[in-house]
PDB file of C-alpha atoms in Angstrom:
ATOM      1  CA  UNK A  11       2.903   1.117  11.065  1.00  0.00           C
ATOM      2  CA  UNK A  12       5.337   0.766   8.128  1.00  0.00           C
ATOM      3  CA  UNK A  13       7.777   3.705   8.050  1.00  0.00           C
ATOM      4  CA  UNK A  14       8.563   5.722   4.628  1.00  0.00           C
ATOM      5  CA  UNK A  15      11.808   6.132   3.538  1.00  0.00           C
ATOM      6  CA  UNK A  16      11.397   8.926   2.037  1.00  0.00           C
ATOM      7  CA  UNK A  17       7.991  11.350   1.236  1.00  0.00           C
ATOM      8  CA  UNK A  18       5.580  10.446  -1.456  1.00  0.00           C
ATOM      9  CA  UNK A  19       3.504  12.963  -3.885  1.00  0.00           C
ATOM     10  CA  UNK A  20       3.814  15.476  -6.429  1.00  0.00           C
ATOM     11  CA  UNK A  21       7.054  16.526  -7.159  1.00  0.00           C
ATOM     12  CA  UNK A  22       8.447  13.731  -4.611  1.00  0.00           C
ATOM     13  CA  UNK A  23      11.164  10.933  -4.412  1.00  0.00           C
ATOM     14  CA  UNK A  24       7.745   8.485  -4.774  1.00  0.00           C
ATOM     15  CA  UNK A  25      10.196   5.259  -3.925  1.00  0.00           C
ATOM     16  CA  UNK A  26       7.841   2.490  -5.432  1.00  0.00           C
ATOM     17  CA  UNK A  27       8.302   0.428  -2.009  1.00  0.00           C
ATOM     18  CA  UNK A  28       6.705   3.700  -0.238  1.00  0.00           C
ATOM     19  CA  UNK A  29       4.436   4.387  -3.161  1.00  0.00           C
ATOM     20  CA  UNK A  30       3.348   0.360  -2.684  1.00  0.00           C
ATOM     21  CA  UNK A  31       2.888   0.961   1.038  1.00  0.00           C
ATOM     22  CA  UNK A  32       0.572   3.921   0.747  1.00  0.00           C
ATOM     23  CA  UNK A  33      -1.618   2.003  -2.044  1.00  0.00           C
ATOM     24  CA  UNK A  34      -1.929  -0.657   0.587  1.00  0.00           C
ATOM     25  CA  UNK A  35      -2.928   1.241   3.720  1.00  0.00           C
ATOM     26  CA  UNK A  36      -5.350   3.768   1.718  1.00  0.00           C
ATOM     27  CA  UNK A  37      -6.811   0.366   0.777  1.00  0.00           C
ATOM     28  CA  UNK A  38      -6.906  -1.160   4.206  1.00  0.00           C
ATOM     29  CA  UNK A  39      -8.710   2.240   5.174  1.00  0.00           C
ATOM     30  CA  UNK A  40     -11.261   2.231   2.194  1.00  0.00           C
ATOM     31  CA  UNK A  41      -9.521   4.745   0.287  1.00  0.00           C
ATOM     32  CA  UNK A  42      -7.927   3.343  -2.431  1.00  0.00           C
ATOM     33  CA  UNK A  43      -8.980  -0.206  -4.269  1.00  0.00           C
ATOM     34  CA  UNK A  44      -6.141  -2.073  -4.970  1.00  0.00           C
ATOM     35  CA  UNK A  45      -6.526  -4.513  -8.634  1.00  0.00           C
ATOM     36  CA  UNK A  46      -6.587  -7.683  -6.833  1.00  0.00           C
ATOM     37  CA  UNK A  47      -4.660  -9.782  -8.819  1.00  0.00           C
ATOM     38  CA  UNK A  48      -1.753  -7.233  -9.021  1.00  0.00           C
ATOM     39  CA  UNK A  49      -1.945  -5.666  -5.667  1.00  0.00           C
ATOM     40  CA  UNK A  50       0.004  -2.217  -5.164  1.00  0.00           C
ATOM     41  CA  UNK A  51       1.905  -0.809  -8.596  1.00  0.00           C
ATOM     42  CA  UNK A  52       4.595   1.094  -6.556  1.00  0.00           C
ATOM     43  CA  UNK A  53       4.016   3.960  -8.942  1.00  0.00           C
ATOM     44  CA  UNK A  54       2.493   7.395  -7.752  1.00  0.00           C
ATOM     45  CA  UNK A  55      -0.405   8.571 -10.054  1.00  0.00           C
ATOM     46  CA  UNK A  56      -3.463  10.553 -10.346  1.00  0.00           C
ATOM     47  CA  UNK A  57      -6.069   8.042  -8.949  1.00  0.00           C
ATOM     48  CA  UNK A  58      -3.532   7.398  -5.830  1.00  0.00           C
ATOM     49  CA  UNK A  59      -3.639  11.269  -5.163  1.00  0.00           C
ATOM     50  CA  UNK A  60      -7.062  11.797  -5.304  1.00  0.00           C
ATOM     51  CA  UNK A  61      -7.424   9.121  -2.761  1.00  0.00           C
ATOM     52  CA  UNK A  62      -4.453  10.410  -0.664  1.00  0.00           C
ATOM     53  CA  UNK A  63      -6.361  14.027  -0.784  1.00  0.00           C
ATOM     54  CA  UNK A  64      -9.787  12.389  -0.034  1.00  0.00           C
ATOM     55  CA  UNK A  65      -8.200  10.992   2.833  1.00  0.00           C
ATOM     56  CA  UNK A  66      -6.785  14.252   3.864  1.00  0.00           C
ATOM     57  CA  UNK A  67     -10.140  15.757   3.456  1.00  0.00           C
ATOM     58  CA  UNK A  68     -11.952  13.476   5.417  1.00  0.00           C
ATOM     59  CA  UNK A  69     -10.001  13.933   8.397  1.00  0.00           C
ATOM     60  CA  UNK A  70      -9.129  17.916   8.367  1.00  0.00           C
ATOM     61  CA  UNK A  71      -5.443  17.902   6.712  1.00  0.00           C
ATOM     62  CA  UNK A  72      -3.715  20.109   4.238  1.00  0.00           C
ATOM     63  CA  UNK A  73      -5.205  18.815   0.839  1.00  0.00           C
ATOM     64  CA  UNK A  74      -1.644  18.023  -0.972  1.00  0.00           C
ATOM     65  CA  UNK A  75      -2.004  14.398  -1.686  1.00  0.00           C
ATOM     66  CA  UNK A  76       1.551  14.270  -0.110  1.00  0.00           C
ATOM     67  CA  UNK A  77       2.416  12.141   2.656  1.00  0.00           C
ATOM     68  CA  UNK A  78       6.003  13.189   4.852  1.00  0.00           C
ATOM     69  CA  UNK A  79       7.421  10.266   6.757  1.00  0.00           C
ATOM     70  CA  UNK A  80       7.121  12.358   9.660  1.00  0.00           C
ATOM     71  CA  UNK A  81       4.271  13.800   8.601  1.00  0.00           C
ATOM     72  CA  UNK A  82       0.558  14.779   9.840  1.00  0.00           C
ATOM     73  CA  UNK A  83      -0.983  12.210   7.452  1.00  0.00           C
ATOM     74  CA  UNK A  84       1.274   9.368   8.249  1.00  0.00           C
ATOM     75  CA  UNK A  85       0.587   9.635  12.078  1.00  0.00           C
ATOM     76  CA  UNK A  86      -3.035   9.747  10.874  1.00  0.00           C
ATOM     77  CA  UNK A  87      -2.310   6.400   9.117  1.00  0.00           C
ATOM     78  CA  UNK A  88      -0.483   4.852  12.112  1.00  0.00           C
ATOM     79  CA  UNK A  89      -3.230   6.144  14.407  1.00  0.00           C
ATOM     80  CA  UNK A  90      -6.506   5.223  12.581  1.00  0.00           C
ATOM     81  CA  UNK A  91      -5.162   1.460  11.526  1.00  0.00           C
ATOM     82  CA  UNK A  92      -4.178   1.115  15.628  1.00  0.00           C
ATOM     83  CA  UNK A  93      -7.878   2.153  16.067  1.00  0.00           C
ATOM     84  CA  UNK A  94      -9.311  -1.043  13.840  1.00  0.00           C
ATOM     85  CA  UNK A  95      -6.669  -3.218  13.297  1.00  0.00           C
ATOM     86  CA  UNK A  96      -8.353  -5.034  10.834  1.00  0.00           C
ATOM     87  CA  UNK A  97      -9.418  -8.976  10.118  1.00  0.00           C
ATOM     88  CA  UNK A  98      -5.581  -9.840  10.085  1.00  0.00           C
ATOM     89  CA  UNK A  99      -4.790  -8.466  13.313  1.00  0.00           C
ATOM     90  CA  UNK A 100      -4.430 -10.719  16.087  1.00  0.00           C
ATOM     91  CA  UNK A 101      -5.488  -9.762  19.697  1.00  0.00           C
ATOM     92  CA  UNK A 102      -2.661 -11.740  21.566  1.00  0.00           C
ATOM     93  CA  UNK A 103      -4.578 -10.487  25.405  1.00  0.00           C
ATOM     94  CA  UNK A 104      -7.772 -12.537  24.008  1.00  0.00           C
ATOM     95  CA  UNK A 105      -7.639 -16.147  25.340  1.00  0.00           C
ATOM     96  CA  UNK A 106      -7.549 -19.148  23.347  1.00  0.00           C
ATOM     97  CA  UNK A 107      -9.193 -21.985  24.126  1.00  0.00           C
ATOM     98  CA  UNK A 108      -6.595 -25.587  23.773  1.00  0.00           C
ATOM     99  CA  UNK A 109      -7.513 -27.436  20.864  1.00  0.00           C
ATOM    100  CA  UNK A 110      -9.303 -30.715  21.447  1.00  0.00           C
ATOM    101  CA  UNK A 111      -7.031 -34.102  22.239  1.00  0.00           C
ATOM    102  CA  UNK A 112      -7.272 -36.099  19.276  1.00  0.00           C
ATOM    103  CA  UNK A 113      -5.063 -39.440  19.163  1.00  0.00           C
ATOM    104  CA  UNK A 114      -4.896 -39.156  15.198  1.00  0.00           C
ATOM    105  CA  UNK A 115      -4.204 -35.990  14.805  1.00  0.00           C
ATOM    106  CA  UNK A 116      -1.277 -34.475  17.061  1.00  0.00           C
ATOM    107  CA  UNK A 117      -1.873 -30.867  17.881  1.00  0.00           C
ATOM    108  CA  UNK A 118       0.036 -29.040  15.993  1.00  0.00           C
ATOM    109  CA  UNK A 119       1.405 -25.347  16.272  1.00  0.00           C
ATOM    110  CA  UNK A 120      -0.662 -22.629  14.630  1.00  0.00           C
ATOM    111  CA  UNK A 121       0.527 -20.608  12.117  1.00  0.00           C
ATOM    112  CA  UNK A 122       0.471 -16.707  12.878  1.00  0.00           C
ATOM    113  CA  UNK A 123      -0.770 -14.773  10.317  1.00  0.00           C
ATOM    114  CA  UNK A 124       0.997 -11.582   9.106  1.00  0.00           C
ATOM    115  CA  UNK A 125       0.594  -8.615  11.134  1.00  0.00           C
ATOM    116  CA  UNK A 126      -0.674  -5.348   9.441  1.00  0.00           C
ATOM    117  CA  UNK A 127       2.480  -3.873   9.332  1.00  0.00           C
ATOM    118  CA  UNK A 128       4.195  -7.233   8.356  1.00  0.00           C
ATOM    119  CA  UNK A 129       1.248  -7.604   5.532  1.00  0.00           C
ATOM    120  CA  UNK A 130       1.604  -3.943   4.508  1.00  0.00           C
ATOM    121  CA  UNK A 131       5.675  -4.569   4.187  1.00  0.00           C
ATOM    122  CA  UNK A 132       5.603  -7.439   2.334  1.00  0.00           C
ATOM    123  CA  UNK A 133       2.314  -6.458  -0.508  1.00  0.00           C
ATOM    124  CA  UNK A 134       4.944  -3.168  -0.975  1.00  0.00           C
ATOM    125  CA  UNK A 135       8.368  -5.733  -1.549  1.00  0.00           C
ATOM    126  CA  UNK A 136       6.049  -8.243  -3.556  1.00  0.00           C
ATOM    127  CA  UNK A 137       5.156  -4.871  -5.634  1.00  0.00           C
ATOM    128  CA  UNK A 138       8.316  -3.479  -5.990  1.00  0.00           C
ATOM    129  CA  UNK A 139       9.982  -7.483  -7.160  1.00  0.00           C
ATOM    130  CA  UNK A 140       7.068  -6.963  -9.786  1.00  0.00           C
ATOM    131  CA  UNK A 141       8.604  -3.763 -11.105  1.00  0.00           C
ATOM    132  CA  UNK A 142      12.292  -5.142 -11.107  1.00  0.00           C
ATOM    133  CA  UNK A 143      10.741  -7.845 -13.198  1.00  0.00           C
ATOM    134  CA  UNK A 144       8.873  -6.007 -15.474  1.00  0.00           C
ATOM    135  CA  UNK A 145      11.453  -2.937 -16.017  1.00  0.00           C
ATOM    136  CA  UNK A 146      15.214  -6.298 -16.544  1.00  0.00           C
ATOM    137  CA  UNK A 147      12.475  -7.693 -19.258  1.00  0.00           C
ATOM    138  CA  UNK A 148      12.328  -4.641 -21.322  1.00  0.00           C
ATOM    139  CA  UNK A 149       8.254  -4.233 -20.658  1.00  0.00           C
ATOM    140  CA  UNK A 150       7.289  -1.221 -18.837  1.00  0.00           C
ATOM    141  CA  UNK A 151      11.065   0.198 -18.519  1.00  0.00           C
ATOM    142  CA  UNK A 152      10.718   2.486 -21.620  1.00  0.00           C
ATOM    143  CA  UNK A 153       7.006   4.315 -20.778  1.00  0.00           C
ATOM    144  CA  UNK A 154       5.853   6.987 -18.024  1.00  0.00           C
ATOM    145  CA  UNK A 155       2.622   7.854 -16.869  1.00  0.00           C
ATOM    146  CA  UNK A 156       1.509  10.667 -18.822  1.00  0.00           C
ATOM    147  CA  UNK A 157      -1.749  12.649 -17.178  1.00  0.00           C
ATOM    148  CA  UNK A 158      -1.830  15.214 -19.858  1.00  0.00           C
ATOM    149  CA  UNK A 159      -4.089  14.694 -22.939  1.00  0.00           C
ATOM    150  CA  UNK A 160      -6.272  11.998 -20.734  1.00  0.00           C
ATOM    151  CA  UNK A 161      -9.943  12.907 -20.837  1.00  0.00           C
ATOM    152  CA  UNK A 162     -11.224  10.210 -18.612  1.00  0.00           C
ATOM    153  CA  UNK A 163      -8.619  11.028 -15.669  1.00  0.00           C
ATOM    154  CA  UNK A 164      -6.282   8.090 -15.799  1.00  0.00           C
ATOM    155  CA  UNK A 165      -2.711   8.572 -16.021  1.00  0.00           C
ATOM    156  CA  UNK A 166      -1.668   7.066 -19.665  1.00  0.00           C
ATOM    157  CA  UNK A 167       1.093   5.500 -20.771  1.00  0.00           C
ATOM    158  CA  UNK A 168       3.524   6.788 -23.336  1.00  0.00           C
ATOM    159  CA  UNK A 169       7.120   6.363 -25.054  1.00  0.00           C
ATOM    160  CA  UNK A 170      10.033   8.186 -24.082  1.00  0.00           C
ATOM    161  CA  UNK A 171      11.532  10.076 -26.868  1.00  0.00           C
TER     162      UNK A 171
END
């Protein structure tokens, strides 16, 4: 399980690379839905915290859409991803039958995939690179999400004065 740096919710640090982390595992869990071709934001808004307080629902925790590093809802995490590790886990007690001997083709060594926590680490540096970017080219470093005046629930986006 990926470990927080610091906590994430209302009225918290929110570090985008922990922010980027808990997108990605409320995914993995079928909490959240991540925009596939952008993959975590990094950024703490409404949408993420009704997922983050469904997910408390669901499993009998405080309702505060915030998650401590040592928290109840990050053991939760840690415990319910060890529970189904997913499609990109790999069970390394399974055996594995040899590849077939084939004179034109070498065997070769296969590549691992990522782990989850490996996967989960790097979607939440990938995300936070995409900030840096955005933020050193002057687009996206002069707004904040705004979830006042919002009918529809989405957090807006507005100029600093």
């Amino acid at each position: 399980m990926p470990r927080l740096s610091a906590p994430v919710g209302p009225d918290e640090v929110n570090r985008p690379e922990d922010v980027a982390k808990i997108e990605t595992i409320l995914n993995r869990l079928g909490y959240f839905r991540l925009n596939p071709s952008q993959g975590p934001s990094g950024i703490y808004h409404l949408e993420l915290m009704g997922s983050l307080k469904a997910f408390q629902a669901a499993n009998a925790l405080v309702q505060d859409g915030v998650t401590d590093p040592r928290g109840p809802t990050v053991q939760l995490f840690a415990q319910q991803i060890a529970e189904d590790p997913g499609p990109d886990h790999i069970d390394d007690t399974a055996p594995v039958a040899p590849p077939p001997e084939d004179e034109k083709h070498p065997p070769s060594t296969p590549s691992r995939p990522a782990t989850t926590d490996e996967a989960v680490d790097k979607a939440a540096e990938s995300a936070l690179e995409r900030i840096k970017q955005r933020i050193n080219r002057g687009r996206g470093g002069g707004f904040f999400l705004d979830p006042k005046n919002n009918p529809r629930g989405f957090p807006q986006r507005r100029p600093l004065n």
